[in-house]
mmCIF file of C-alpha atoms in Angstrom:
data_model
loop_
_atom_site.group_PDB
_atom_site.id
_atom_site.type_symbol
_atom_site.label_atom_id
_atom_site.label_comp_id
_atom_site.label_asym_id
_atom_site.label_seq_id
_atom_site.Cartn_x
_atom_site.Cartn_y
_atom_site.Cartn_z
ATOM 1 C CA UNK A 19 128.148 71.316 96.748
ATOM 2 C CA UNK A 20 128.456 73.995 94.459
ATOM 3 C CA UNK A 21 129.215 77.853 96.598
ATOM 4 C CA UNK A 22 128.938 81.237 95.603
ATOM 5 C CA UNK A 23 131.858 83.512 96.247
ATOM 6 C CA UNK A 24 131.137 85.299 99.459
ATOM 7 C CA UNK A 25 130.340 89.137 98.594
ATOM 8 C CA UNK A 26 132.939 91.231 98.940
ATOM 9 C CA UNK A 27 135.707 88.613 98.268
ATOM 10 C CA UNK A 28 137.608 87.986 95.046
ATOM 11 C CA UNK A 29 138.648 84.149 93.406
ATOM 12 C CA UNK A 30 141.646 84.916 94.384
ATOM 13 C CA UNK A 31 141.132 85.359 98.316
ATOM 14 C CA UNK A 32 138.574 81.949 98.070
ATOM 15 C CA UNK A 33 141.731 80.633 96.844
ATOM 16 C CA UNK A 34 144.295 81.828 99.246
ATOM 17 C CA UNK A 35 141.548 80.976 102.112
ATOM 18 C CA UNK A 36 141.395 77.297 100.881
ATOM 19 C CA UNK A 37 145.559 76.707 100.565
ATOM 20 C CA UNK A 38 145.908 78.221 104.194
ATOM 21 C CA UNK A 39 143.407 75.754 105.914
ATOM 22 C CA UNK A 40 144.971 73.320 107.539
ATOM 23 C CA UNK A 41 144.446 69.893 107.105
ATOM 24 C CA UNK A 42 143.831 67.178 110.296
ATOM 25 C CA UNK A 43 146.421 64.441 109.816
ATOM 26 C CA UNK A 44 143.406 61.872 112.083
ATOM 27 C CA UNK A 45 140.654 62.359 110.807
ATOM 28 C CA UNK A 46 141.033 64.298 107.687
ATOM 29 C CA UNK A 47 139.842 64.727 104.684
ATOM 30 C CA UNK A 48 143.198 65.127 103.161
ATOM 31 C CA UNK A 49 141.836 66.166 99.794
ATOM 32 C CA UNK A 50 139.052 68.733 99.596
ATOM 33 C CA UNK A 51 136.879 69.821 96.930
ATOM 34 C CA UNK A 52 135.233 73.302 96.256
ATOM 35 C CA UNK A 53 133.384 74.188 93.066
ATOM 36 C CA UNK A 54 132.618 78.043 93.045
ATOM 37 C CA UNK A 55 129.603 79.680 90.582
ATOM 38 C CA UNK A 56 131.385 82.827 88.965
ATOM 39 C CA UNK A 57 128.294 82.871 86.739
ATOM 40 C CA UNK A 58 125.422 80.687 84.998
ATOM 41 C CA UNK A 59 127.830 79.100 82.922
ATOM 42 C CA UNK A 60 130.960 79.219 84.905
ATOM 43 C CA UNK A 61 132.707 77.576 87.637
ATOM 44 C CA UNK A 62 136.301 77.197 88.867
ATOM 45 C CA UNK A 63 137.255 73.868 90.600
ATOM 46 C CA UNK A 64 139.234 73.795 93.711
ATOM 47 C CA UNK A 65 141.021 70.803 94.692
ATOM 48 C CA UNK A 66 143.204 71.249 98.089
ATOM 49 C CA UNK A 67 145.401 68.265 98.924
ATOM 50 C CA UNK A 68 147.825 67.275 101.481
ATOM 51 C CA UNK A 69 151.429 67.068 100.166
ATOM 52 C CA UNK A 70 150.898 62.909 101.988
ATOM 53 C CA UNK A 71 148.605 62.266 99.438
ATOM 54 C CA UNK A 72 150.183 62.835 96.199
ATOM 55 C CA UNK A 73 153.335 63.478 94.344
ATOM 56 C CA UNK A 74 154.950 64.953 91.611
ATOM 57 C CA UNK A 75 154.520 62.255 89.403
ATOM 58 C CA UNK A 76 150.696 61.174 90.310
ATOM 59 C CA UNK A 77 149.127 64.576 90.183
ATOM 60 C CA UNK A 78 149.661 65.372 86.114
ATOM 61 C CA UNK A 79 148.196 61.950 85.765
ATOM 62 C CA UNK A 80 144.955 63.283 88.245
ATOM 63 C CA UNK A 81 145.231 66.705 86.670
ATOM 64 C CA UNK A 82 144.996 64.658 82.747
ATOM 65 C CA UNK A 83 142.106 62.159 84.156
ATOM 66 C CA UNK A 84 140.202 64.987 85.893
ATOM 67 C CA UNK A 85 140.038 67.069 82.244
ATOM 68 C CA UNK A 86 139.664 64.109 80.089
ATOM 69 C CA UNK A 87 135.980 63.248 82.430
ATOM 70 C CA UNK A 88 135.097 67.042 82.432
ATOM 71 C CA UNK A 89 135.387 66.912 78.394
ATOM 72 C CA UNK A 90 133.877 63.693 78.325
ATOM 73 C CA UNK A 91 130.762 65.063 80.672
ATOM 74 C CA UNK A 92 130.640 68.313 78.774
ATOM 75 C CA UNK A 93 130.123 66.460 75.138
ATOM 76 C CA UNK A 94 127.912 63.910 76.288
ATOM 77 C CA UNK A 95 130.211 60.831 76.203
ATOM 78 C CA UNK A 96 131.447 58.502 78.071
ATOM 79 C CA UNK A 97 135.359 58.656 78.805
ATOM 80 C CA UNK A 98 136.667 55.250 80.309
ATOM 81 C CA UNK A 99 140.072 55.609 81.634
ATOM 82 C CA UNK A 100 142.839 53.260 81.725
ATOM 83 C CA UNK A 101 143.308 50.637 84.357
ATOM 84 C CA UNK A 102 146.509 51.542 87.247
ATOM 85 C CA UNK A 103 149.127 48.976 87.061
ATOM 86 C CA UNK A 104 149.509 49.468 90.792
ATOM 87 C CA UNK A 105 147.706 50.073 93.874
ATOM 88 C CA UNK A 106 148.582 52.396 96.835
ATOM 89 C CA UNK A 107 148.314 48.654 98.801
ATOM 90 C CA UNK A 108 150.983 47.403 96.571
ATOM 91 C CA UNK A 109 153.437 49.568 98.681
ATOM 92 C CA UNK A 110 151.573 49.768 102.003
ATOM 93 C CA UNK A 111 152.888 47.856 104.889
#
């Protein structure tokens, strides 16, 4: 869904509202998604996630994968990523 910033507030407080939300360890989502129209032609992308759910060495790989689509999508072609060696199952119990 794509939202408006509410009148009267800035990015910055949209921002600030999203990182103090908690998040419900049950019955989640533990990764939200927010996509705010500044204008016609621009957007700004907010992805809140619990600290569970990622690490310091997965989320430059997300942050890489998540531009590489976006500049895929924006030219018009088709960006296929690389397969994962591993699976989150590979170290669940």
């Amino acid at each position: 869904t794509v939202e408006s910033v509410p009148a009267g507030q800035t990015l910055e407080a949209c921002v600030e509202q999203e990182m103090q939300r908690p998040f419900d360890l049950e019955q989640g989502p533990l990764l939200r998604v927010r996509l705010l129209n500044l204008a016609a032609d621009e957007h700004v992308l907010i992805l809140t996630q619990h600290h569970i759910v990622s690490d310091g060495w997965s989320m430059p790989i997300m942050v890489d994968e998540l531009v590489r689509l976006y500049e895929g999508y924006s030219q018009g072609r088709e960006v296929l990523l690389a397969e994962l060696d591993m699976q989150y199952a590979d170290y669940a119990l």
